[in-house]
Amino acid sequence: MTTRTISADIVVCGGGLAGFCAAIAAARAGRSTVLLHDRPVLGGNSSSEVRVTPHGSAAFHYYARETGIVSEALIEERYRNHEEIFENGWTNSVWDLTLYDMARRCPNLDLWLNTSCRSVRMSDDGRSVEAVIAYVNNAEIELTAEAQIVIDATGDGVIAAAAGCSFRYGSEGRSEFGELHAPEVGSRDDVMGNSVHFKTKDTGVDAPFTAPDWAIHHQDADFFYKQGRKPKDERGGFWWIEMAKPYDPIDDAEAIRHELTAHVLGIWDWMKNRDPVMMEKTRTRALDWIGQVPGKRESRRVEGLYLMTENDIQQKVAFDDEIAFGGWFLDLHTPGGLLAEHSEANTKENYSPYTERAVANYVGPYAIPLRSCIARDVDNLMLAGRDMSLSHAAFGSVRVMETLALVGQGVGTAAAVALEHGIAIRDVPARATAEVKQRLLRDGCFLLHTRNEDPADLARSASVDASSNAPVHGAGPESRGAHEGLSIWWDQHNPIITERLDATRGQLIAVGADSIDAIELLLTNDSAQRERVRVVIRQVEHIWDYRLDAAAPLFETEIVVDPCEHRWHRVEPRIDTSAIARGSYLRVDLYRNPALLWHVAGRIEPGLVSMFEVASGRMRTYKQGVTMSFRIDPEQHPYPAANATNGWSRPYRGTNLWRSNPALPFDQWLRLTWDRPTRIGSVELTFAGNLLREYHAYAPFYRDPQTVRDYSIQVHIDGDWREVVSIRDNYQRHRVHPIPDTVVTTALRVVVRATNGDPSAAIYEMRCYGPDGSTNQGERR
């Protein structure tokens, strides 16, 4: 066996999405970084070995998709991949190669695959990890990786355990933190299980299947249809093929793998040969792939400087050291999985959003603190991924991969900042939090409580104007636009889609004029009698303000609705909005009346989406984003040029988007003007698209139609516009453009020549920096 020693500023152990994003972030920040991963492909549970599709906040909150490094990777995968996404089991090697390509192209990153981290070398005082001892499985190399900072992204907390860190395992009792979802008595056995998935292929002919004798032979339909294990997709899956208790996810991992394989074959045997619902659907389908690397959900959770609990999530604590956000529901599976009475409590209720459990589980978006990613017992050890410092109940929401990818980028960025300033990582939350957050925003991330205040961003000191901006008149069933994602609720065979007012429904509108004089709503009354419906308009704090009574009404009335089909009904609120910031949100609520239906618009007005009441006074996102039919007078202009430099890069406390008038042809431009000559070294752009819905909603070979495709960057010199950057065929939302020859100018503009389908040019954010990232104003040519 060969021994080898390597050294770097940062060593990241584990190449799942959290570790991958941590390593890329640290390396892009200029720190020498080693990434050690024990599998031949990157991605962890999302890889083609395990095939769990990444989830995140946008599954439950519109415009809440994770951005930054993970967004870059997911957008790239959809652009490259021919496979359609279904639940679990679909993933192919295109995803693996997308991550591998990003790692190989990343400066300062030394990638070691098939390399298992086995132990650590500690400092004499036992407070620091000096090196990670690993073994390169197929090369017979014992590798010693020395580093100033070590990031444990192994999932199981392998490095933290080897270094002697304290950790939690299983659930905490309710008395410890008073968490709503904690059991009365905690248990080490309350651990969510490991899963194996499968994929099938349509052969076009009858494809018989006989399970081996050692498979689990299922005979009882109730096991599937009454205990939360519905085999709903003949193509494969399923998340509920899961097992832990009485097995241990770490110690018994191989035993679990064997048991799960027997169950997968038995489940397919049931679907093919006995399931009255699936037998015909699976008649010509054959097993194409069965996972043999179980995906782990939960094991060690390492004690950090701060233990994040469910209370932090429910209360949406505004952590000063936020580095990420979450918004998946509190998803705590039943311990035991396939061996338990049911798989997960919400499945027994058919995922109804109205049950007491579902309402309590619906959380976010909420902030995640850096302190939960810094080990308490070892001075130079950070945590990225599911081994971070969480209670079991909080883990139920934070654990999903896209959320943990954001955490990983935050951890990698914080590690780089600590080294740059020569401070201990445990001092970063108190001494360098502001810098970490501003870097994350600049690198494409979003934080709930932090806006762009980067003093080096020259765009913040410029005036902004544009060639045009889009008016909003409203939208009806006949309206058409560039939808985002596959989940399009209109189609040519069903042009009229309605939603019954069996719950109060709200539609967001954005202020873009000095008044709102009239609003029209498209309703149907399919009863035989006259009905009334209460209408309330109020201001809301942001796009995820789900309080029904968020503020005192600005306007309130009743509409009388005679029996009719799709008829517009007018109210005249005459609200003075001159003191309300352009782009800020009001919400039009139609209160419950099951005799009435509100029509869904045929397009989505960017940022103007809807919600519905699920419990008294509490609402939630409706179908991850649709616009209900409305008209507004006078026309509003909520997408002004100034939005591109207001510090936010997605719909949140306002639309935060510049959008050109769709009735005007390209070229369209967005311009910055300074009152004195300014030296420009780079321009950084965030385009619209890839935000509204979660990753599952996007088609093969997808390019978001809202994203700018062809554009140039021009500077104004000696009375003329000079092109310094020209881009064709773009599909990414976040682009950074160094200016080849640093220029001094008083004006710069982005000229949009084409999008990927939308008739409007749309930019969330535009930044400019000097040659060294500093403020370079007042210089002479």
PDB file of C-alpha atoms in Angstrom, residues 221-480:
ATOM      1  CA  ALA A 221     -53.743  -4.568  -0.459  1.00  0.00           C
ATOM      2  CA  ASP A 222     -54.204  -2.648   2.800  1.00  0.00           C
ATOM      3  CA  PHE A 223     -50.415  -2.642   3.282  1.00  0.00           C
ATOM      4  CA  PHE A 224     -50.228  -0.392   0.240  1.00  0.00           C
ATOM      5  CA  TYR A 225     -53.526   1.451  -0.043  1.00  0.00           C
ATOM      6  CA  LYS A 226     -54.486   2.012   3.579  1.00  0.00           C
ATOM      7  CA  GLN A 227     -51.083   2.341   5.214  1.00  0.00           C
ATOM      8  CA  GLY A 228     -49.546   5.108   3.095  1.00  0.00           C
ATOM      9  CA  ARG A 229     -47.670   3.046   0.504  1.00  0.00           C
ATOM     10  CA  LYS A 230     -49.648   3.661  -2.653  1.00  0.00           C
ATOM     11  CA  PRO A 231     -47.674   2.406  -5.703  1.00  0.00           C
ATOM     12  CA  LYS A 232     -48.846   5.331  -7.786  1.00  0.00           C
ATOM     13  CA  ASP A 233     -46.356   5.282 -10.665  1.00  0.00           C
ATOM     14  CA  GLU A 234     -45.618   2.286 -12.878  1.00  0.00           C
ATOM     15  CA  ARG A 235     -42.279   3.863 -13.869  1.00  0.00           C
ATOM     16  CA  GLY A 236     -40.738   3.351 -10.438  1.00  0.00           C
ATOM     17  CA  GLY A 237     -40.048   4.967  -7.092  1.00  0.00           C
ATOM     18  CA  PHE A 238     -40.903   5.028  -4.154  1.00  0.00           C
ATOM     19  CA  TRP A 239     -39.832   7.113  -1.170  1.00  0.00           C
ATOM     20  CA  TRP A 240     -41.685   4.764   1.248  1.00  0.00           C
ATOM     21  CA  ILE A 241     -39.429   1.790   0.423  1.00  0.00           C
ATOM     22  CA  GLU A 242     -37.646   2.593   3.666  1.00  0.00           C
ATOM     23  CA  MET A 243     -36.301   0.737   6.665  1.00  0.00           C
ATOM     24  CA  ALA A 244     -34.594   1.522   9.963  1.00  0.00           C
ATOM     25  CA  LYS A 245     -36.027   0.481  13.338  1.00  0.00           C
ATOM     26  CA  PRO A 246     -35.185  -2.112  14.644  1.00  0.00           C
ATOM     27  CA  TYR A 247     -32.092  -1.802  12.427  1.00  0.00           C
ATOM     28  CA  ASP A 248     -29.492   0.917  12.918  1.00  0.00           C
ATOM     29  CA  PRO A 249     -28.897   3.050   9.776  1.00  0.00           C
ATOM     30  CA  ILE A 250     -25.116   2.930  10.280  1.00  0.00           C
ATOM     31  CA  ASP A 251     -24.285  -0.345  12.019  1.00  0.00           C
ATOM     32  CA  ASP A 252     -26.857  -2.391  10.095  1.00  0.00           C
ATOM     33  CA  ALA A 253     -26.564  -0.612   6.729  1.00  0.00           C
ATOM     34  CA  GLU A 254     -25.755  -3.810   4.808  1.00  0.00           C
ATOM     35  CA  ALA A 255     -28.490  -5.810   6.510  1.00  0.00           C
ATOM     36  CA  ILE A 256     -30.932  -3.044   5.593  1.00  0.00           C
ATOM     37  CA  ARG A 257     -29.725  -3.174   1.977  1.00  0.00           C
ATOM     38  CA  HIS A 258     -30.507  -6.901   1.764  1.00  0.00           C
ATOM     39  CA  GLU A 259     -33.921  -6.468   3.376  1.00  0.00           C
ATOM     40  CA  LEU A 260     -34.824  -3.567   1.111  1.00  0.00           C
ATOM     41  CA  THR A 261     -33.833  -5.520  -2.003  1.00  0.00           C
ATOM     42  CA  ALA A 262     -36.148  -8.331  -0.939  1.00  0.00           C
ATOM     43  CA  HIS A 263     -38.924  -5.786  -0.417  1.00  0.00           C
ATOM     44  CA  VAL A 264     -38.393  -4.059  -3.776  1.00  0.00           C
ATOM     45  CA  LEU A 265     -38.744  -7.345  -5.613  1.00  0.00           C
ATOM     46  CA  GLY A 266     -41.824  -8.169  -3.556  1.00  0.00           C
ATOM     47  CA  ILE A 267     -43.373  -4.769  -4.261  1.00  0.00           C
ATOM     48  CA  TRP A 268     -42.814  -5.179  -7.993  1.00  0.00           C
ATOM     49  CA  ASP A 269     -44.233  -8.702  -7.764  1.00  0.00           C
ATOM     50  CA  TRP A 270     -47.357  -7.262  -6.122  1.00  0.00           C
ATOM     51  CA  MET A 271     -47.707  -4.531  -8.762  1.00  0.00           C
ATOM     52  CA  LYS A 272     -47.216  -6.951 -11.664  1.00  0.00           C
ATOM     53  CA  ASN A 273     -49.173  -9.968 -10.460  1.00  0.00           C
ATOM     54  CA  ARG A 274     -51.781  -9.055  -7.814  1.00  0.00           C
ATOM     55  CA  ASP A 275     -52.428  -5.308  -7.611  1.00  0.00           C
ATOM     56  CA  PRO A 276     -55.867  -4.676  -9.175  1.00  0.00           C
ATOM     57  CA  VAL A 277     -54.906  -1.069  -9.952  1.00  0.00           C
ATOM     58  CA  MET A 278     -51.398  -1.582 -11.352  1.00  0.00           C
ATOM     59  CA  MET A 279     -51.476  -4.985 -13.057  1.00  0.00           C
ATOM     60  CA  GLU A 280     -52.588  -3.675 -16.433  1.00  0.00           C
ATOM     61  CA  LYS A 281     -50.417  -0.561 -16.206  1.00  0.00           C
ATOM     62  CA  THR A 282     -47.333  -2.705 -15.605  1.00  0.00           C
ATOM     63  CA  ARG A 283     -48.191  -5.498 -18.061  1.00  0.00           C
ATOM     64  CA  THR A 284     -45.515  -4.515 -20.595  1.00  0.00           C
ATOM     65  CA  ARG A 285     -43.060  -3.083 -18.113  1.00  0.00           C
ATOM     66  CA  ALA A 286     -39.925  -4.790 -16.823  1.00  0.00           C
ATOM     67  CA  LEU A 287     -37.471  -3.960 -14.055  1.00  0.00           C
ATOM     68  CA  ASP A 288     -34.672  -1.863 -15.531  1.00  0.00           C
ATOM     69  CA  TRP A 289     -32.723  -0.870 -12.407  1.00  0.00           C
ATOM     70  CA  ILE A 290     -32.728  -1.549  -8.662  1.00  0.00           C
ATOM     71  CA  GLY A 291     -30.604   0.569  -6.375  1.00  0.00           C
ATOM     72  CA  GLN A 292     -27.959  -1.263  -4.364  1.00  0.00           C
ATOM     73  CA  VAL A 293     -26.635   1.771  -2.489  1.00  0.00           C
ATOM     74  CA  PRO A 294     -29.352   2.642   0.055  1.00  0.00           C
ATOM     75  CA  GLY A 295     -29.923   6.319   0.561  1.00  0.00           C
ATOM     76  CA  LYS A 296     -29.710   7.331   4.214  1.00  0.00           C
ATOM     77  CA  ARG A 297     -32.065   9.890   5.701  1.00  0.00           C
ATOM     78  CA  GLU A 298     -30.844  10.275   9.251  1.00  0.00           C
ATOM     79  CA  SER A 299     -28.146   9.177  11.658  1.00  0.00           C
ATOM     80  CA  ARG A 300     -25.787  11.325  13.765  1.00  0.00           C
ATOM     81  CA  ARG A 301     -26.584  14.993  14.257  1.00  0.00           C
ATOM     82  CA  VAL A 302     -23.478  16.684  15.619  1.00  0.00           C
ATOM     83  CA  GLU A 303     -23.675  19.208  18.442  1.00  0.00           C
ATOM     84  CA  GLY A 304     -22.832  22.679  17.136  1.00  0.00           C
ATOM     85  CA  LEU A 305     -22.545  26.175  18.555  1.00  0.00           C
ATOM     86  CA  TYR A 306     -26.329  26.379  18.183  1.00  0.00           C
ATOM     87  CA  LEU A 307     -28.876  23.574  18.101  1.00  0.00           C
ATOM     88  CA  MET A 308     -31.665  24.550  15.726  1.00  0.00           C
ATOM     89  CA  THR A 309     -35.073  23.281  16.842  1.00  0.00           C
ATOM     90  CA  GLU A 310     -38.567  23.088  15.433  1.00  0.00           C
ATOM     91  CA  ASN A 311     -39.402  26.195  17.451  1.00  0.00           C
ATOM     92  CA  ASP A 312     -36.938  28.219  15.355  1.00  0.00           C
ATOM     93  CA  ILE A 313     -38.696  26.991  12.232  1.00  0.00           C
ATOM     94  CA  GLN A 314     -42.240  27.591  13.460  1.00  0.00           C
ATOM     95  CA  GLN A 315     -41.334  31.055  14.770  1.00  0.00           C
ATOM     96  CA  LYS A 316     -39.279  31.922  11.652  1.00  0.00           C
ATOM     97  CA  VAL A 317     -36.442  33.293  13.754  1.00  0.00           C
ATOM     98  CA  ALA A 318     -34.485  36.010  11.941  1.00  0.00           C
ATOM     99  CA  PHE A 319     -30.972  34.723  12.649  1.00  0.00           C
ATOM    100  CA  ASP A 320     -28.308  37.382  12.225  1.00  0.00           C
ATOM    101  CA  ASP A 321     -25.917  34.683  10.998  1.00  0.00           C
ATOM    102  CA  GLU A 322     -28.323  33.220   8.409  1.00  0.00           C
ATOM    103  CA  ILE A 323     -26.571  31.424   5.562  1.00  0.00           C
ATOM    104  CA  ALA A 324     -29.491  29.570   3.951  1.00  0.00           C
ATOM    105  CA  PHE A 325     -33.244  29.138   4.043  1.00  0.00           C
ATOM    106  CA  GLY A 326     -35.619  26.193   4.192  1.00  0.00           C
ATOM    107  CA  GLY A 327     -39.261  25.575   3.445  1.00  0.00           C
ATOM    108  CA  TRP A 328     -39.902  21.835   3.061  1.00  0.00           C
ATOM    109  CA  PHE A 329     -42.680  20.644   5.359  1.00  0.00           C
ATOM    110  CA  LEU A 330     -41.950  18.995   8.717  1.00  0.00           C
ATOM    111  CA  ASP A 331     -41.577  15.572   7.155  1.00  0.00           C
ATOM    112  CA  LEU A 332     -40.993  13.011   9.890  1.00  0.00           C
ATOM    113  CA  HIS A 333     -41.403   9.449   8.687  1.00  0.00           C
ATOM    114  CA  THR A 334     -42.649   6.713  10.971  1.00  0.00           C
ATOM    115  CA  PRO A 335     -39.698   4.867  12.558  1.00  0.00           C
ATOM    116  CA  GLY A 336     -39.422   1.447  10.985  1.00  0.00           C
ATOM    117  CA  GLY A 337     -40.631   2.347   7.509  1.00  0.00           C
ATOM    118  CA  LEU A 338     -41.889  -0.814   5.781  1.00  0.00           C
ATOM    119  CA  LEU A 339     -41.967  -2.621   9.124  1.00  0.00           C
ATOM    120  CA  ALA A 340     -44.190   0.023  10.735  1.00  0.00           C
ATOM    121  CA  GLU A 341     -47.978   0.236  10.728  1.00  0.00           C
ATOM    122  CA  HIS A 342     -47.892   3.116   8.251  1.00  0.00           C
ATOM    123  CA  SER A 343     -45.176   4.943   6.319  1.00  0.00           C
ATOM    124  CA  GLU A 344     -45.697   8.593   7.207  1.00  0.00           C
ATOM    125  CA  ALA A 345     -48.619  10.216   8.962  1.00  0.00           C
ATOM    126  CA  ASN A 346     -49.676  12.580   6.162  1.00  0.00           C
ATOM    127  CA  THR A 347     -50.147   9.680   3.762  1.00  0.00           C
ATOM    128  CA  LYS A 348     -52.983   8.295   5.917  1.00  0.00           C
ATOM    129  CA  GLU A 349     -54.783  11.590   5.334  1.00  0.00           C
ATOM    130  CA  ASN A 350     -54.183  11.441   1.555  1.00  0.00           C
ATOM    131  CA  TYR A 351     -52.030  14.563   1.830  1.00  0.00           C
ATOM    132  CA  SER A 352     -55.047  16.780   2.415  1.00  0.00           C
ATOM    133  CA  PRO A 353     -53.795  20.323   3.110  1.00  0.00           C
ATOM    134  CA  TYR A 354     -56.705  20.991   5.479  1.00  0.00           C
ATOM    135  CA  THR A 355     -56.006  18.475   8.246  1.00  0.00           C
ATOM    136  CA  GLU A 356     -54.667  19.618  11.587  1.00  0.00           C
ATOM    137  CA  ARG A 357     -51.454  17.689  10.985  1.00  0.00           C
ATOM    138  CA  ALA A 358     -50.899  19.151   7.516  1.00  0.00           C
ATOM    139  CA  VAL A 359     -51.426  22.700   8.745  1.00  0.00           C
ATOM    140  CA  ALA A 360     -48.955  22.179  11.595  1.00  0.00           C
ATOM    141  CA  ASN A 361     -46.424  20.635   9.197  1.00  0.00           C
ATOM    142  CA  TYR A 362     -46.573  23.502   6.696  1.00  0.00           C
ATOM    143  CA  VAL A 363     -43.629  25.730   7.570  1.00  0.00           C
ATOM    144  CA  GLY A 364     -41.336  28.315   6.091  1.00  0.00           C
ATOM    145  CA  PRO A 365     -39.646  29.866   4.452  1.00  0.00           C
ATOM    146  CA  TYR A 366     -37.323  30.197   7.442  1.00  0.00           C
ATOM    147  CA  ALA A 367     -33.657  31.062   8.032  1.00  0.00           C
ATOM    148  CA  ILE A 368     -30.843  28.627   8.914  1.00  0.00           C
ATOM    149  CA  PRO A 369     -27.936  29.875  11.080  1.00  0.00           C
ATOM    150  CA  LEU A 370     -24.212  29.389  10.500  1.00  0.00           C
ATOM    151  CA  ARG A 371     -23.705  28.467  14.168  1.00  0.00           C
ATOM    152  CA  SER A 372     -25.561  25.190  13.573  1.00  0.00           C
ATOM    153  CA  CYS A 373     -22.804  24.300  11.115  1.00  0.00           C
ATOM    154  CA  ILE A 374     -19.837  24.830  13.438  1.00  0.00           C
ATOM    155  CA  ALA A 375     -18.899  21.911  15.685  1.00  0.00           C
ATOM    156  CA  ARG A 376     -19.006  22.737  19.374  1.00  0.00           C
ATOM    157  CA  ASP A 377     -16.208  20.409  20.485  1.00  0.00           C
ATOM    158  CA  VAL A 378     -13.563  20.856  17.767  1.00  0.00           C
ATOM    159  CA  ASP A 379     -12.259  24.292  16.842  1.00  0.00           C
ATOM    160  CA  ASN A 380     -11.679  23.870  13.095  1.00  0.00           C
ATOM    161  CA  LEU A 381     -14.507  21.498  12.173  1.00  0.00           C
ATOM    162  CA  MET A 382     -17.581  22.608  10.234  1.00  0.00           C
ATOM    163  CA  LEU A 383     -20.720  20.654   9.358  1.00  0.00           C
ATOM    164  CA  ALA A 384     -22.512  20.626   6.008  1.00  0.00           C
ATOM    165  CA  GLY A 385     -25.458  18.385   5.304  1.00  0.00           C
ATOM    166  CA  ARG A 386     -27.659  16.168   7.418  1.00  0.00           C
ATOM    167  CA  ASP A 387     -25.072  15.879  10.217  1.00  0.00           C
ATOM    168  CA  MET A 388     -25.492  19.537  11.192  1.00  0.00           C
ATOM    169  CA  SER A 389     -26.745  20.622  14.608  1.00  0.00           C
ATOM    170  CA  LEU A 390     -30.509  20.060  14.606  1.00  0.00           C
ATOM    171  CA  SER A 391     -33.144  18.527  16.786  1.00  0.00           C
ATOM    172  CA  HIS A 392     -34.906  15.513  15.293  1.00  0.00           C
ATOM    173  CA  ALA A 393     -38.083  17.532  14.693  1.00  0.00           C
ATOM    174  CA  ALA A 394     -36.224  20.365  12.945  1.00  0.00           C
ATOM    175  CA  PHE A 395     -34.321  17.799  10.913  1.00  0.00           C
ATOM    176  CA  GLY A 396     -37.638  16.706   9.386  1.00  0.00           C
ATOM    177  CA  SER A 397     -37.698  19.921   7.348  1.00  0.00           C
ATOM    178  CA  VAL A 398     -34.047  20.938   6.937  1.00  0.00           C
ATOM    179  CA  ARG A 399     -32.912  17.499   5.720  1.00  0.00           C
ATOM    180  CA  VAL A 400     -33.910  17.747   2.041  1.00  0.00           C
ATOM    181  CA  MET A 401     -31.060  17.994  -0.446  1.00  0.00           C
ATOM    182  CA  GLU A 402     -31.617  21.378  -2.074  1.00  0.00           C
ATOM    183  CA  THR A 403     -31.866  23.018   1.353  1.00  0.00           C
ATOM    184  CA  LEU A 404     -28.667  21.275   2.483  1.00  0.00           C
ATOM    185  CA  ALA A 405     -26.947  22.326  -0.738  1.00  0.00           C
ATOM    186  CA  LEU A 406     -27.577  25.946   0.267  1.00  0.00           C
ATOM    187  CA  VAL A 407     -26.162  25.175   3.703  1.00  0.00           C
ATOM    188  CA  GLY A 408     -23.099  23.678   2.036  1.00  0.00           C
ATOM    189  CA  GLN A 409     -22.455  26.800  -0.023  1.00  0.00           C
ATOM    190  CA  GLY A 410     -22.824  28.912   3.100  1.00  0.00           C
ATOM    191  CA  VAL A 411     -20.362  26.737   5.020  1.00  0.00           C
ATOM    192  CA  GLY A 412     -17.780  26.760   2.225  1.00  0.00           C
ATOM    193  CA  THR A 413     -18.069  30.526   1.922  1.00  0.00           C
ATOM    194  CA  ALA A 414     -17.753  31.038   5.686  1.00  0.00           C
ATOM    195  CA  ALA A 415     -14.652  28.822   5.781  1.00  0.00           C
ATOM    196  CA  ALA A 416     -13.022  30.896   3.050  1.00  0.00           C
ATOM    197  CA  VAL A 417     -13.857  34.155   4.854  1.00  0.00           C
ATOM    198  CA  ALA A 418     -12.391  32.825   8.119  1.00  0.00           C
ATOM    199  CA  LEU A 419      -9.081  32.015   6.429  1.00  0.00           C
ATOM    200  CA  GLU A 420      -8.937  35.349   4.621  1.00  0.00           C
ATOM    201  CA  HIS A 421      -9.328  37.220   7.889  1.00  0.00           C
ATOM    202  CA  GLY A 422      -7.193  34.845   9.941  1.00  0.00           C
ATOM    203  CA  ILE A 423      -9.944  34.195  12.469  1.00  0.00           C
ATOM    204  CA  ALA A 424     -11.296  30.993  13.980  1.00  0.00           C
ATOM    205  CA  ILE A 425     -14.431  29.641  12.368  1.00  0.00           C
ATOM    206  CA  ARG A 426     -16.314  29.911  15.664  1.00  0.00           C
ATOM    207  CA  ASP A 427     -15.635  33.669  15.554  1.00  0.00           C
ATOM    208  CA  VAL A 428     -17.124  34.155  12.099  1.00  0.00           C
ATOM    209  CA  PRO A 429     -20.759  34.514  13.304  1.00  0.00           C
ATOM    210  CA  ALA A 430     -19.792  37.406  15.571  1.00  0.00           C
ATOM    211  CA  ARG A 431     -17.049  39.047  13.497  1.00  0.00           C
ATOM    212  CA  ALA A 432     -17.649  38.350   9.817  1.00  0.00           C
ATOM    213  CA  THR A 433     -21.311  37.426   9.363  1.00  0.00           C
ATOM    214  CA  ALA A 434     -22.068  40.483   7.232  1.00  0.00           C
ATOM    215  CA  GLU A 435     -19.296  39.633   4.775  1.00  0.00           C
ATOM    216  CA  VAL A 436     -20.356  35.991   4.497  1.00  0.00           C
ATOM    217  CA  LYS A 437     -23.940  37.004   3.752  1.00  0.00           C
ATOM    218  CA  GLN A 438     -22.987  39.618   1.183  1.00  0.00           C
ATOM    219  CA  ARG A 439     -20.759  37.106  -0.597  1.00  0.00           C
ATOM    220  CA  LEU A 440     -23.552  34.561  -0.709  1.00  0.00           C
ATOM    221  CA  LEU A 441     -25.884  37.123  -2.270  1.00  0.00           C
ATOM    222  CA  ARG A 442     -23.251  38.107  -4.814  1.00  0.00           C
ATOM    223  CA  ASP A 443     -22.772  34.432  -5.696  1.00  0.00           C
ATOM    224  CA  GLY A 444     -26.447  34.066  -6.546  1.00  0.00           C
ATOM    225  CA  CYS A 445     -27.961  32.943  -3.235  1.00  0.00           C
ATOM    226  CA  PHE A 446     -31.013  34.380  -1.508  1.00  0.00           C
ATOM    227  CA  LEU A 447     -31.389  35.173   2.185  1.00  0.00           C
ATOM    228  CA  LEU A 448     -34.642  36.072   3.880  1.00  0.00           C
ATOM    229  CA  HIS A 449     -33.340  38.883   6.067  1.00  0.00           C
ATOM    230  CA  THR A 450     -30.416  40.260   4.056  1.00  0.00           C
ATOM    231  CA  ARG A 451     -30.409  42.404   0.925  1.00  0.00           C
ATOM    232  CA  ASN A 452     -27.527  43.511  -1.261  1.00  0.00           C
ATOM    233  CA  GLU A 453     -25.638  46.207   0.623  1.00  0.00           C
ATOM    234  CA  ASP A 454     -22.245  45.461  -0.901  1.00  0.00           C
ATOM    235  CA  PRO A 455     -20.279  48.754  -0.788  1.00  0.00           C
ATOM    236  CA  ALA A 456     -18.191  47.580  -3.745  1.00  0.00           C
ATOM    237  CA  ASP A 457     -21.229  47.192  -6.011  1.00  0.00           C
ATOM    238  CA  LEU A 458     -21.051  50.236  -8.259  1.00  0.00           C
ATOM    239  CA  ALA A 459     -24.591  49.732  -9.561  1.00  0.00           C
ATOM    240  CA  ARG A 460     -25.946  50.815  -6.190  1.00  0.00           C
ATOM    241  CA  SER A 461     -24.641  54.360  -6.764  1.00  0.00           C
ATOM    242  CA  ALA A 462     -25.973  54.620 -10.322  1.00  0.00           C
ATOM    243  CA  SER A 463     -29.283  55.861 -11.615  1.00  0.00           C
ATOM    244  CA  VAL A 464     -31.260  53.256 -13.541  1.00  0.00           C
ATOM    245  CA  ASP A 465     -33.542  53.482 -16.528  1.00  0.00           C
ATOM    246  CA  ALA A 466     -34.766  51.187 -19.287  1.00  0.00           C
ATOM    247  CA  SER A 467     -36.123  51.144 -22.794  1.00  0.00           C
ATOM    248  CA  SER A 468     -39.577  50.210 -21.476  1.00  0.00           C
ATOM    249  CA  ASN A 469     -41.354  48.449 -18.636  1.00  0.00           C
ATOM    250  CA  ALA A 470     -44.259  46.035 -18.704  1.00  0.00           C
ATOM    251  CA  PRO A 471     -47.729  47.233 -17.758  1.00  0.00           C
ATOM    252  CA  VAL A 472     -50.141  44.984 -15.867  1.00  0.00           C
ATOM    253  CA  HIS A 473     -53.778  45.097 -16.935  1.00  0.00           C
ATOM    254  CA  GLY A 474     -54.598  41.706 -15.430  1.00  0.00           C
ATOM    255  CA  ALA A 475     -55.045  38.258 -16.942  1.00  0.00           C
ATOM    256  CA  GLY A 476     -57.934  36.023 -17.925  1.00  0.00           C
ATOM    257  CA  PRO A 477     -58.452  32.495 -19.230  1.00  0.00           C
ATOM    258  CA  GLU A 478     -57.642  33.654 -22.759  1.00  0.00           C
ATOM    259  CA  SER A 479     -54.305  35.169 -21.731  1.00  0.00           C
ATOM    260  CA  ARG A 480     -51.163  33.409 -22.849  1.00  0.00           C
TER     261      ARG A 480
END
